[in-house]
Amino acid sequence: MAPPTVLPSRLADVSRQQLQRHEPTALEALPAAKREQVQLRSLVIAPVVDLMEQGLSVRCAAQNVMARIKARSADSAVLRSVALLDSISAPTLERWTRAYLANGPTALADRRQGRTRREYGWEARAAALYRQPTRPAYATVAYWLRGEGYDTATESRVRRYLQSLPSNQAETAPARTGRHWYDQNVRPHHRLDLDSIVAGEVYQGDGHRCDVYVQHPRTGRHFRPELWIWLDRRTTKVVGWWLCEDESAQAVQWSISAAIRAHDHVPTWAHGDPGPGIANRAMSDEQVGYFERLGITLRQALPGNAKGKGLVEGWFRWFEERAGKRFSSFCGHCRTDDALSRLETKVRRGEIEIPTWQQYLDAVRAYIASYNATPKEALDGRTPDQVWDAELQRNELHVPEATLLRPQRQATVRRWEVRLLNRYYRAAELAQYERRQVVVEYDLHDESRVWVRDDQQRLVCTAELVGKSRWASDSAAADARDKSRRGKLARLARKAEEVEGRHKPLLPAAETRQLEADDVIQFRRAAELDAQETEQLAVEESPAERFARAMRLEAAEQLDADDARWLEIYQTSAEYHSRRSLQEAFGGTDDTTQEAAE
């Protein structure tokens, strides 16, 4: 057999023939035992074929070779093959040779298939039950089948049948494993070609709720901080990070700005997930978004696709393993259950010492420095710092460094003023942009002034604060904290309302039955009225005729049950009310009402 073809690299030219799928030959499709049998029989009949090429018939050649075998004068390879095969004779050699010449090497394989599996009738049902999302065991499927009347569905038979199915129809079927798990663990995915990117070209970032209880710097109570990091995709170096309370646009902005300022380098691409930190107008807007202002192209991974940003996900995994587990207040799911179940209670009672904000900050800083200085096999034994320093082609910052921490928003100039976050800013230069949209750049911590730019990001003026709403705070950062606080309180209020509702006393059984009976009566009455309304409206009457009929019934002193029911239904329709209004407006005669309606 020819040696297996080596797949070409992704950078080499690939021909159409190389990309074609390799189809196994008939010989390769045979089991290993039968392939060995074909090889041994081929060695035995090789002398027969040689004698036939010299002019002998197949029968004479087979008898000649068989005589050599009995006399032990045949080739040593032929004698070893005969010893490994069953007893053979000249007719057997003749039959093998004829089959080989007629149908090729595969004809030398034994055609016996062994015992054929018996069909019991429950096979399709067993496969359907096994592929359920509840992931039942083999014994459970057999139990259900016997409950459905298949007495032959023993556990061993069901197990052997399900194990004989292709894996994508049994244990790894998407219906059994779940589509998300199947896509993440079974389906092939695109691999990034790191040779096609350079250092500093692609930054991959993500936020992670740390698995360590830390003292809050304001309250002193325990909480879990949020860590945002940015990794260079080529060198795997942590180029920037930020530790904060929650994921937000400010945390993303401060972390990426820390990376840009630390290395005076602006990446070409930024890759992250569509979380609230990135998927917001302040960061990803095509006009005033933070990435757009710096000339960074943003790419967002698909929701729920962990492999889309596998580098940063793997970094957080080893960060918690090597840095987070050093603290006794580690609360990750890999902690033993008995210790995790009462961990927060022990922290609240003071039985477990938790790190301060500064202590945890120093631990994160030390781990990142150690990570960047650790040699990696993927980098040929070099550290991320070494590869970064050797290969980085710096793209220097082209905007003032002060603007890195200033968000931007669009606003319309009115009365020489712009309104931003319930604050009003005025400047004389804004008279030239009255009723036009401008870009307002503001400081998160200083509300006294803003910087106004035109649509080409050219500075127009600096506008001063002239007024603000009564409920506005001292800065935009304080507004963001207050908004977060209100959201948390609203969620707690909903939880409290749910708890109160679950603890309300139950109604007595008699009142519950009465309410249920009233609901049934109302439902039946509504269904009856709907049916009657449908039946009545199906009668071929014009709107004028129906209204005239209603007038006659209203004027009648006594009505039968059917007419009274029809009138009750019709008086609730929009047609009746509109024609009644027209009748009152135009004098009340039927003819006048008809003319007005027309």
Coordinates of C-alpha atoms in Angstrom, one line a residue:
M1 CA 0.0 0.0 0.0
A2 CA 1.1 3.5 -0.7
P3 CA 2.1 5.6 2.3
P4 CA -0.5 8.0 3.6
T5 CA -0.6 11.5 2.1
V6 CA 0.7 14.2 4.3
L7 CA -1.7 17.2 4.5
P8 CA -0.2 20.4 3.2
S9 CA 0.3 23.4 5.4
R10 CA -2.1 26.3 5.3
L11 CA 0.4 28.6 3.7
A12 CA 1.3 26.2 0.9
D13 CA -0.5 26.1 -2.5
V14 CA -3.1 23.3 -2.3
S15 CA -4.3 21.7 -5.5
R16 CA -7.9 20.6 -6.1
Q17 CA -6.8 16.9 -6.1
Q18 CA -5.2 17.3 -2.7
L19 CA -8.3 18.7 -1.2
Q20 CA -10.5 15.8 -2.4
R21 CA -11.6 13.4 0.3
H22 CA -9.7 10.1 0.5
E23 CA -12.1 7.3 -0.2
P24 CA -11.0 3.9 1.2
T25 CA -10.5 1.1 -1.3
A26 CA -12.4 -2.2 -1.1
L27 CA -9.3 -3.8 0.4
E28 CA -9.0 -1.1 3.1
A29 CA -12.6 -1.5 4.0
L30 CA -12.1 -5.1 5.1
P31 CA -11.5 -6.0 8.8
A32 CA -7.9 -6.4 9.8
A33 CA -8.2 -10.2 10.1
K34 CA -9.5 -10.5 6.5
R35 CA -6.8 -8.2 5.2
E36 CA -4.2 -10.4 6.8
Q37 CA -5.9 -13.5 5.2
V38 CA -5.8 -11.8 1.8
Q39 CA -2.1 -11.1 2.2
L40 CA -1.2 -14.7 3.1
R41 CA -3.3 -16.2 0.3
S42 CA -1.7 -13.8 -2.2
L43 CA 1.7 -15.0 -1.2
V44 CA 0.6 -18.6 -1.7
I45 CA -0.9 -18.1 -5.2
A46 CA 1.9 -15.9 -6.5
P47 CA 3.9 -19.0 -7.8
V48 CA 0.7 -20.2 -9.5
V49 CA 0.3 -16.9 -11.4
D50 CA 4.0 -17.0 -12.4
L51 CA 3.6 -20.5 -13.9
M52 CA 0.5 -19.4 -15.7
E53 CA 2.5 -16.6 -17.3
Q54 CA 4.9 -19.3 -18.6
G55 CA 2.1 -21.0 -20.4
L56 CA 0.7 -23.6 -18.0
S57 CA -3.0 -23.9 -17.3
V58 CA -4.4 -22.8 -13.9
R59 CA -5.0 -26.4 -12.9
C60 CA -1.5 -27.7 -13.8
A61 CA 0.1 -24.6 -12.2
A62 CA -1.8 -25.2 -9.0
Q63 CA -0.9 -28.9 -8.9
N64 CA 2.8 -28.0 -9.5
V65 CA 2.9 -25.5 -6.7
M66 CA 1.1 -27.9 -4.3
A67 CA 3.7 -30.6 -5.1
R68 CA 6.5 -28.2 -4.2
I69 CA 4.8 -27.3 -0.9
K70 CA 4.4 -30.9 0.1
A71 CA 8.1 -31.5 -0.9
R72 CA 9.1 -28.4 1.2
S73 CA 10.9 -27.1 -1.9
A74 CA 8.8 -24.0 -2.3
D75 CA 9.9 -20.5 -1.3
S76 CA 10.3 -19.9 2.4
A77 CA 7.7 -17.1 2.3
V78 CA 5.2 -19.5 0.7
L79 CA 5.9 -22.2 3.3
R80 CA 5.4 -19.7 6.2
S81 CA 2.1 -18.5 4.7
V82 CA 0.9 -22.1 4.3
A83 CA 1.7 -22.8 8.0
L84 CA -0.4 -19.8 9.1
L85 CA -3.4 -20.8 6.9
D86 CA -5.7 -23.7 7.2
S87 CA -5.0 -27.0 5.3
I88 CA -5.0 -26.3 1.5
S89 CA -5.0 -28.5 -1.6
A90 CA -4.5 -28.1 -5.3
P91 CA -8.2 -27.4 -6.0
T92 CA -8.1 -24.8 -3.3
L93 CA -5.1 -23.1 -5.0
E94 CA -6.9 -23.3 -8.3
R95 CA -10.1 -21.7 -6.9
W96 CA -8.2 -18.9 -5.2
T97 CA -6.3 -18.2 -8.4
R98 CA -9.4 -18.0 -10.5
A99 CA -11.1 -15.7 -8.0
Y100 CA -8.0 -13.5 -7.9
L101 CA -7.8 -13.2 -11.6
A102 CA -11.5 -12.5 -12.0
N103 CA -12.2 -10.0 -9.2
G104 CA -8.9 -8.9 -7.7
P105 CA -7.3 -9.2 -4.2
T106 CA -10.6 -8.8 -2.3
A107 CA -11.9 -12.0 -3.8
L108 CA -9.3 -13.9 -1.7
A109 CA -11.1 -12.8 1.5
D110 CA -13.4 -15.3 3.2
R111 CA -17.0 -14.5 2.4
R112 CA -18.4 -15.9 5.6
Q113 CA -20.2 -13.1 7.5
G114 CA -20.7 -14.8 10.8
R115 CA -23.9 -14.9 12.7
T116 CA -26.4 -12.3 11.4
R117 CA -28.0 -10.2 14.1
R118 CA -31.7 -10.9 14.6
E119 CA -34.2 -8.1 14.2
Y120 CA -36.6 -7.7 17.1
G121 CA -38.7 -4.7 16.0
W122 CA -37.8 -2.3 18.8
E123 CA -34.6 -1.0 17.3
A124 CA -35.8 2.4 15.9
R125 CA -37.8 3.1 19.1
A126 CA -34.7 2.3 21.2
A127 CA -32.6 4.7 19.2
A128 CA -35.2 7.5 19.5
L129 CA -35.5 7.0 23.3
Y130 CA -31.7 7.0 23.7
R131 CA -31.3 10.3 21.8
Q132 CA -33.5 12.2 24.2
P133 CA -32.0 15.3 26.0
T134 CA -32.6 13.6 29.3
R135 CA -29.7 11.2 28.4
P136 CA -31.2 8.0 29.7
A137 CA -28.9 5.0 30.3
Y138 CA -29.0 1.7 28.4
A139 CA -30.8 -0.1 31.2
T140 CA -33.4 2.7 31.3
V141 CA -34.1 2.5 27.6
A142 CA -34.6 -1.3 28.0
Y143 CA -36.9 -0.8 30.9
W144 CA -39.1 1.7 28.9
L145 CA -39.2 -0.7 25.9
R146 CA -40.4 -3.6 28.1
G147 CA -43.1 -1.2 29.5
E148 CA -44.2 -0.6 25.9
G149 CA -44.7 -4.3 25.3
Y150 CA -41.3 -5.3 23.8
D151 CA -40.6 -8.3 26.0
T152 CA -37.4 -9.2 24.0
A153 CA -35.7 -5.8 24.9
T154 CA -33.3 -7.1 27.5
E155 CA -30.6 -4.8 28.8
S156 CA -27.8 -6.7 27.1
R157 CA -29.6 -6.7 23.7
V158 CA -30.4 -3.0 23.9
R159 CA -26.9 -2.1 25.0
R160 CA -25.2 -4.1 22.2
Y161 CA -27.6 -2.6 19.6
L162 CA -27.1 1.0 20.7
Q163 CA -23.3 0.5 20.9
S164 CA -23.3 -0.8 17.3
L165 CA -24.8 2.4 16.0
P166 CA -22.6 5.2 14.6
S167 CA -21.6 7.6 17.4
N168 CA -23.4 10.6 15.8
Q169 CA -26.6 8.6 16.0
A170 CA -26.2 7.5 19.6
E171 CA -23.9 8.8 22.3
T172 CA -22.8 12.0 20.5
A173 CA -26.0 12.8 18.7
P174 CA -26.9 16.5 19.0
A175 CA -30.4 15.7 20.4
R176 CA -28.8 13.8 23.3
T177 CA -25.8 15.9 24.1
G178 CA -27.4 19.3 23.4
R179 CA -26.7 21.5 20.4
H180 CA -24.4 23.9 22.3
W181 CA -22.2 21.1 23.8
Y182 CA -22.1 19.3 20.4
D183 CA -20.9 22.5 18.7
Q184 CA -18.3 23.2 21.3
N185 CA -16.9 19.7 21.7
V186 CA -17.7 17.6 18.6
R187 CA -18.0 19.8 15.5
P188 CA -14.8 21.0 13.9
H189 CA -13.9 24.6 14.3
H190 CA -11.6 27.0 12.5
R191 CA -8.1 27.4 13.9
L192 CA -6.4 30.7 13.9
D193 CA -3.2 30.8 11.8
L194 CA -0.8 32.6 14.1
D195 CA 1.9 32.8 11.4
S196 CA -0.3 35.2 9.5
I197 CA -0.5 37.9 12.2
V198 CA 2.3 39.9 13.9
A199 CA 2.9 41.0 17.4
G200 CA 0.6 43.8 18.6
E201 CA -1.8 43.4 15.7
V202 CA -4.7 41.6 17.5
Y203 CA -5.7 42.1 21.1
Q204 CA -8.2 39.6 22.6
G205 CA -10.0 40.7 25.8
D206 CA -12.6 39.6 28.2
G207 CA -13.9 40.2 31.7
H208 CA -14.0 37.6 34.5
R209 CA -15.8 37.6 37.8
C210 CA -13.0 36.5 40.1
D211 CA -13.5 33.3 42.3
V212 CA -12.1 35.0 45.4
Y213 CA -13.9 36.9 48.1
V214 CA -12.2 40.3 48.7
Q215 CA -12.9 43.1 51.1
H216 CA -14.7 46.0 49.4
P217 CA -12.6 49.1 49.6
R218 CA -15.6 51.2 50.8
T219 CA -17.7 48.9 52.9
G220 CA -15.2 46.3 54.1
R221 CA -17.7 43.6 53.3
H222 CA -16.8 40.6 51.1
F223 CA -17.5 40.7 47.3
R224 CA -16.1 39.3 44.1
P225 CA -14.3 41.8 41.9
E226 CA -14.2 41.8 38.1
L227 CA -10.9 41.5 36.2
W228 CA -10.6 42.8 32.6
I229 CA -7.5 41.8 30.6
W230 CA -6.2 42.2 27.1
L231 CA -3.9 39.6 25.6
D232 CA -1.8 40.0 22.4
R233 CA -2.9 37.1 20.2
R234 CA 0.5 36.5 18.6
T235 CA 2.7 36.7 21.7
T236 CA 0.1 35.8 24.4
K237 CA 1.4 38.7 26.5
V238 CA -1.0 40.4 28.9
V239 CA -0.7 44.0 27.5
G240 CA -3.3 45.6 29.8
W241 CA -5.6 44.9 32.6
W242 CA -8.0 46.5 35.1
L243 CA -9.6 45.4 38.4
C244 CA -13.0 46.8 39.1
E245 CA -16.3 46.1 40.8
D246 CA -18.5 45.2 37.8
E247 CA -18.2 44.8 34.0
S248 CA -18.9 48.1 32.3
A249 CA -17.9 50.3 29.4
Q250 CA -15.7 52.2 31.7
A251 CA -13.8 49.1 32.8
V252 CA -13.2 48.1 29.1
Q253 CA -12.1 51.7 28.3
W254 CA -9.7 51.9 31.2
S255 CA -8.2 48.5 30.5
I256 CA -7.6 49.1 26.8
S257 CA -6.3 52.6 27.5
A258 CA -3.9 51.1 30.1
A259 CA -2.5 48.8 27.4
I260 CA -2.1 51.6 24.9
R261 CA -0.4 54.0 27.3
A262 CA 1.9 51.3 28.7
H263 CA 3.4 50.4 25.3
D264 CA 2.5 53.5 23.2
H265 CA 1.0 51.1 20.7
V266 CA -2.5 51.0 19.1
P267 CA -3.6 47.5 17.9
T268 CA -5.3 47.0 14.5
W269 CA -8.0 44.6 15.8
A270 CA -9.8 44.2 19.1
H271 CA -11.5 40.8 19.7
G272 CA -14.0 40.3 22.5
D273 CA -17.4 38.9 23.3
P274 CA -20.8 40.8 22.9
G275 CA -21.1 41.5 26.6
P276 CA -22.3 44.7 28.2
G277 CA -18.8 46.1 28.5
I278 CA -18.2 46.1 24.7
A279 CA -21.6 45.9 23.1
N280 CA -22.6 49.5 24.0
R281 CA -22.7 52.8 22.1
A282 CA -19.8 54.4 24.0
M283 CA -17.4 51.6 22.9
S284 CA -18.6 50.2 19.6
D285 CA -20.6 53.1 17.9
E286 CA -19.4 53.6 14.4
Q287 CA -19.3 57.4 14.8
V288 CA -18.2 58.2 18.4
G289 CA -17.3 54.8 19.7
Y290 CA -14.0 54.5 21.6
F291 CA -12.5 51.9 19.2
E292 CA -13.5 54.0 16.2
R293 CA -11.8 57.0 17.5
L294 CA -8.5 55.1 17.9
G295 CA -8.8 53.4 14.5
I296 CA -9.3 49.9 16.0
T297 CA -11.5 47.5 14.2
L298 CA -13.7 45.7 16.7
R299 CA -14.7 42.0 16.1
Q300 CA -17.1 40.3 18.5
A301 CA -17.2 36.5 19.0
L302 CA -20.5 34.6 18.7
P303 CA -22.5 34.4 21.9
G304 CA -21.8 31.2 23.8
N305 CA -18.8 30.3 21.6
A306 CA -16.0 29.8 24.1
K307 CA -13.6 28.7 21.4
G308 CA -14.0 32.1 19.7
K309 CA -11.8 33.6 22.4
G310 CA -10.1 30.5 23.7
L311 CA -6.8 32.2 24.6
V312 CA -8.3 34.6 27.1
E313 CA -10.7 31.9 28.5
G314 CA -7.7 29.6 29.0
W315 CA -5.7 32.4 30.7
F316 CA -8.5 32.9 33.3
R317 CA -8.6 29.1 34.0
W318 CA -4.9 29.0 34.9
F319 CA -5.1 32.4 36.7
E320 CA -7.6 30.9 39.1
E321 CA -5.7 27.7 39.4
R322 CA -2.3 29.3 40.2
A323 CA -3.3 32.6 41.8
G324 CA -6.9 32.4 43.0
K325 CA -6.4 29.1 44.9
R326 CA -3.7 30.6 47.1
F327 CA -6.4 32.5 49.1
S328 CA -8.5 30.7 51.7
S329 CA -11.6 32.6 50.5
F330 CA -11.4 31.0 47.0
C331 CA -15.0 30.1 46.0
G332 CA -14.6 28.4 42.6
H333 CA -16.7 25.4 41.7
C334 CA -13.7 23.2 41.8
R335 CA -13.5 23.6 45.6
T336 CA -14.9 20.6 47.6
D337 CA -18.6 20.8 48.0
D338 CA -18.7 20.6 51.8
A339 CA -16.2 23.5 52.1
L340 CA -18.0 25.6 49.4
S341 CA -21.5 25.2 50.9
R342 CA -20.6 27.1 54.1
L343 CA -17.8 29.3 52.8
E344 CA -19.8 32.5 52.6
T345 CA -21.2 31.9 56.1
K346 CA -17.7 31.5 57.5
V347 CA -16.5 34.6 55.7
R348 CA -19.4 36.6 57.1
R349 CA -18.7 35.4 60.6
G350 CA -15.0 36.1 60.3
E351 CA -13.8 32.5 60.5
I352 CA -12.0 32.8 57.2
E353 CA -9.7 35.8 56.6
I354 CA -10.3 37.5 53.3
P355 CA -7.7 39.6 51.5
T356 CA -8.0 43.3 51.3
W357 CA -8.4 45.1 48.0
Q358 CA -4.7 46.1 47.9
Q359 CA -3.5 42.6 48.7
Y360 CA -5.6 41.1 45.9
L361 CA -4.5 43.8 43.5
D362 CA -0.8 43.1 44.3
A363 CA -1.4 39.3 43.8
V364 CA -3.0 39.9 40.4
R365 CA -0.1 42.2 39.4
A366 CA 2.5 39.7 40.5
Y367 CA 0.9 36.8 38.6
I368 CA 0.7 38.8 35.4
A369 CA 4.3 39.8 35.7
S370 CA 5.3 36.1 36.3
Y371 CA 3.1 35.0 33.4
N372 CA 4.7 37.4 30.9
A373 CA 8.2 36.2 32.0
T374 CA 7.5 32.5 31.8
P375 CA 8.9 30.6 28.7
K376 CA 6.3 28.9 26.5
E377 CA 6.6 25.9 24.2
A378 CA 4.3 27.6 21.6
L379 CA 6.9 30.4 21.5
D380 CA 9.8 28.1 20.9
G381 CA 10.9 28.4 24.6
R382 CA 10.8 32.2 24.7
T383 CA 8.8 34.3 27.0
P384 CA 5.9 36.5 25.9
D385 CA 8.0 39.6 26.9
Q386 CA 10.9 38.5 24.8
V387 CA 8.7 37.9 21.7
W388 CA 6.9 41.2 22.2
D389 CA 10.1 43.2 22.5
A390 CA 11.7 41.4 19.4
E391 CA 8.8 41.4 17.0
L392 CA 6.6 44.5 17.9
Q393 CA 6.3 47.1 15.2
R394 CA 5.0 50.0 17.2
N395 CA 1.9 51.9 15.9
E396 CA 2.2 55.0 18.0
L397 CA -0.8 56.8 19.5
H398 CA -2.1 59.5 17.2
V399 CA -4.4 61.3 19.6
P400 CA -3.6 63.2 22.8
E401 CA -3.0 60.9 25.7
A402 CA -5.6 62.8 27.8
T403 CA -8.4 61.8 25.4
L404 CA -7.9 58.1 26.1
L405 CA -10.0 58.4 29.3
R406 CA -12.6 60.7 27.8
P407 CA -15.8 59.1 26.3
Q408 CA -17.7 60.8 23.5
R409 CA -21.3 61.3 22.6
Q410 CA -23.2 63.1 19.9
A411 CA -25.4 66.0 20.8
T412 CA -27.3 68.8 19.0
V413 CA -26.5 72.4 19.5
R414 CA -29.5 74.5 20.7
R415 CA -29.2 78.1 22.0
W416 CA -25.4 77.8 21.8
E417 CA -25.6 74.9 24.3
V418 CA -25.2 71.2 24.3
R419 CA -27.0 68.9 26.7
L420 CA -25.1 65.9 28.0
L421 CA -26.1 63.6 30.9
N422 CA -28.7 66.1 32.2
R423 CA -26.1 68.9 32.2
Y424 CA -25.9 72.0 30.0
Y425 CA -22.7 73.4 28.5
R426 CA -22.4 76.7 26.7
A427 CA -19.8 78.4 24.5
A428 CA -19.9 81.3 22.1
E429 CA -18.3 79.3 19.3
L430 CA -21.3 77.0 19.3
A431 CA -23.3 79.7 17.5
Q432 CA -21.7 78.5 14.3
Y433 CA -23.2 75.0 14.8
E434 CA -26.7 75.9 15.8
R435 CA -29.1 73.0 15.1
R436 CA -26.2 70.8 14.0
Q437 CA -24.9 67.7 15.6
V438 CA -21.5 67.8 17.2
V439 CA -19.3 65.3 19.2
V440 CA -19.0 66.1 22.9
E441 CA -16.0 64.7 24.8
Y442 CA -16.3 64.7 28.6
D443 CA -14.3 63.7 31.6
L444 CA -15.8 61.0 33.8
H445 CA -14.7 62.7 37.0
D446 CA -14.9 66.4 36.2
E447 CA -18.2 67.9 35.1
S448 CA -17.1 71.5 34.9
R449 CA -16.4 71.5 31.2
V450 CA -16.6 69.4 28.0
W451 CA -14.7 69.5 24.7
V452 CA -16.8 69.9 21.6
R453 CA -15.6 68.5 18.2
D454 CA -17.0 68.6 14.7
D455 CA -17.8 65.5 12.6
Q456 CA -14.2 65.3 11.6
Q457 CA -13.0 65.1 15.2
R458 CA -11.5 68.6 15.1
L459 CA -11.7 70.6 18.3
V460 CA -14.2 73.4 18.1
C461 CA -14.2 74.8 21.6
T462 CA -14.3 74.0 25.3
A463 CA -17.8 74.6 26.7
E464 CA -18.4 75.4 30.4
L465 CA -21.1 74.1 32.7
V466 CA -24.0 76.5 33.0
G467 CA -26.6 74.3 34.6
K468 CA -27.8 70.8 35.4
S469 CA -30.9 69.0 36.5
R470 CA -31.6 68.7 40.2
W471 CA -31.1 65.0 40.4
A472 CA -27.7 65.0 38.6
S473 CA -24.7 64.1 40.7
D474 CA -21.2 65.6 40.8
S475 CA -19.7 63.6 37.9
A476 CA -20.5 61.0 35.2
A477 CA -18.8 58.3 37.1
A478 CA -21.0 59.0 40.1
D479 CA -24.0 58.8 37.8
A480 CA -22.9 55.4 36.6
R481 CA -22.4 54.2 40.2
D482 CA -25.9 55.6 41.2
K483 CA -27.5 53.8 38.2
S484 CA -25.8 50.6 39.1
R485 CA -27.0 51.0 42.7
R486 CA -30.6 51.6 41.6
G487 CA -30.5 48.6 39.4
K488 CA -29.3 46.4 42.2
L489 CA -32.0 47.7 44.6
A490 CA -34.7 47.1 42.0
R491 CA -33.5 43.5 41.6
L492 CA -33.6 43.0 45.4
A493 CA -37.1 44.5 45.5
R494 CA -38.3 42.0 42.9
K495 CA -36.8 39.2 44.9
A496 CA -38.4 40.4 48.1
E497 CA -41.8 40.7 46.3
E498 CA -41.4 37.1 45.1
V499 CA -40.6 35.9 48.7
E500 CA -43.6 37.7 50.1
G501 CA -45.9 36.2 47.4
R502 CA -44.7 32.7 48.1
H503 CA -45.5 33.1 51.8
K504 CA -49.1 34.4 51.4
P505 CA -51.7 32.1 53.1
L506 CA -53.5 29.7 50.8
L507 CA -57.2 30.1 50.1
P508 CA -59.5 27.6 51.9
A509 CA -60.4 24.5 49.8
A510 CA -64.1 25.6 49.5
E511 CA -63.2 29.1 48.2
T512 CA -60.6 27.6 45.7
R513 CA -63.3 25.2 44.3
Q514 CA -65.8 28.1 44.0
L515 CA -63.2 30.3 42.1
E516 CA -62.4 27.4 39.8
A517 CA -66.2 26.8 39.2
D518 CA -66.7 30.5 38.4
D519 CA -63.7 30.4 36.0
V520 CA -65.3 27.4 34.2
I521 CA -68.7 29.2 34.0
Q522 CA -67.1 32.4 32.6
F523 CA -65.0 30.4 30.1
R524 CA -68.0 28.5 28.8
R525 CA -70.1 31.6 28.6
A526 CA -67.4 33.4 26.6
A527 CA -67.1 30.4 24.2
E528 CA -70.8 30.3 23.8
L529 CA -71.0 34.0 23.0
D530 CA -68.1 33.7 20.5
A531 CA -69.9 30.9 18.7
Q532 CA -73.2 32.8 18.6
E533 CA -71.5 36.0 17.4
T534 CA -69.8 34.0 14.6
E535 CA -73.1 32.4 13.7
Q536 CA -75.0 35.7 13.7
L537 CA -72.3 37.6 11.7
A538 CA -72.3 34.8 9.1
V539 CA -75.9 35.8 8.1
E540 CA -75.8 37.7 4.8
E541 CA -77.0 41.1 6.0
S542 CA -75.7 44.5 5.1
P543 CA -74.5 46.8 7.9
A544 CA -77.6 49.0 7.3
E545 CA -79.9 46.0 7.6
R546 CA -78.3 44.8 10.8
F547 CA -78.6 48.3 12.4
A548 CA -82.2 48.6 11.3
R549 CA -82.9 45.3 12.8
A550 CA -81.3 46.4 16.1
M551 CA -83.5 49.5 16.1
R552 CA -86.6 47.4 15.6
L553 CA -85.6 45.1 18.4
E554 CA -84.8 48.0 20.8
A555 CA -88.3 49.5 20.1
A556 CA -90.0 46.1 20.7
E557 CA -91.7 45.7 24.1
Q558 CA -90.9 42.0 24.4
L559 CA -88.2 39.8 22.7
D560 CA -87.7 36.1 22.5
A561 CA -84.5 34.5 23.7
D562 CA -82.7 34.4 20.3
D563 CA -83.4 38.0 19.4
A564 CA -82.4 39.2 22.9
R565 CA -79.1 37.3 22.7
W566 CA -78.4 38.6 19.2
L567 CA -79.1 42.2 20.2
E568 CA -76.8 41.8 23.3
I569 CA -74.0 40.7 21.0
Y570 CA -74.5 43.3 18.3
Q571 CA -74.7 46.2 20.8
T572 CA -71.1 45.5 21.8
S573 CA -69.7 45.7 18.3
A574 CA -67.9 48.7 16.8
E575 CA -70.4 48.8 13.9
Y576 CA -73.3 49.5 16.2
H577 CA -71.6 52.3 18.1
S578 CA -70.4 54.0 14.9
R579 CA -73.9 54.0 13.3
R580 CA -75.5 55.0 16.6
S581 CA -73.2 58.1 16.7
L582 CA -74.1 58.9 13.1
Q583 CA -77.8 58.6 13.9
E584 CA -77.5 61.0 16.8
A585 CA -75.5 63.5 14.7
F586 CA -77.7 63.5 11.6
G587 CA -81.2 63.5 13.1
G588 CA -82.0 59.9 13.9
T589 CA -83.7 58.6 10.7
D590 CA -82.6 55.4 9.1
D591 CA -82.3 57.0 5.6
T592 CA -80.2 59.9 7.0
T593 CA -77.9 57.5 8.8
Q594 CA -77.5 55.4 5.6
E595 CA -76.6 58.5 3.6
A596 CA -74.1 59.7 6.2
A597 CA -72.5 56.2 6.4
E598 CA -72.2 56.1 2.6

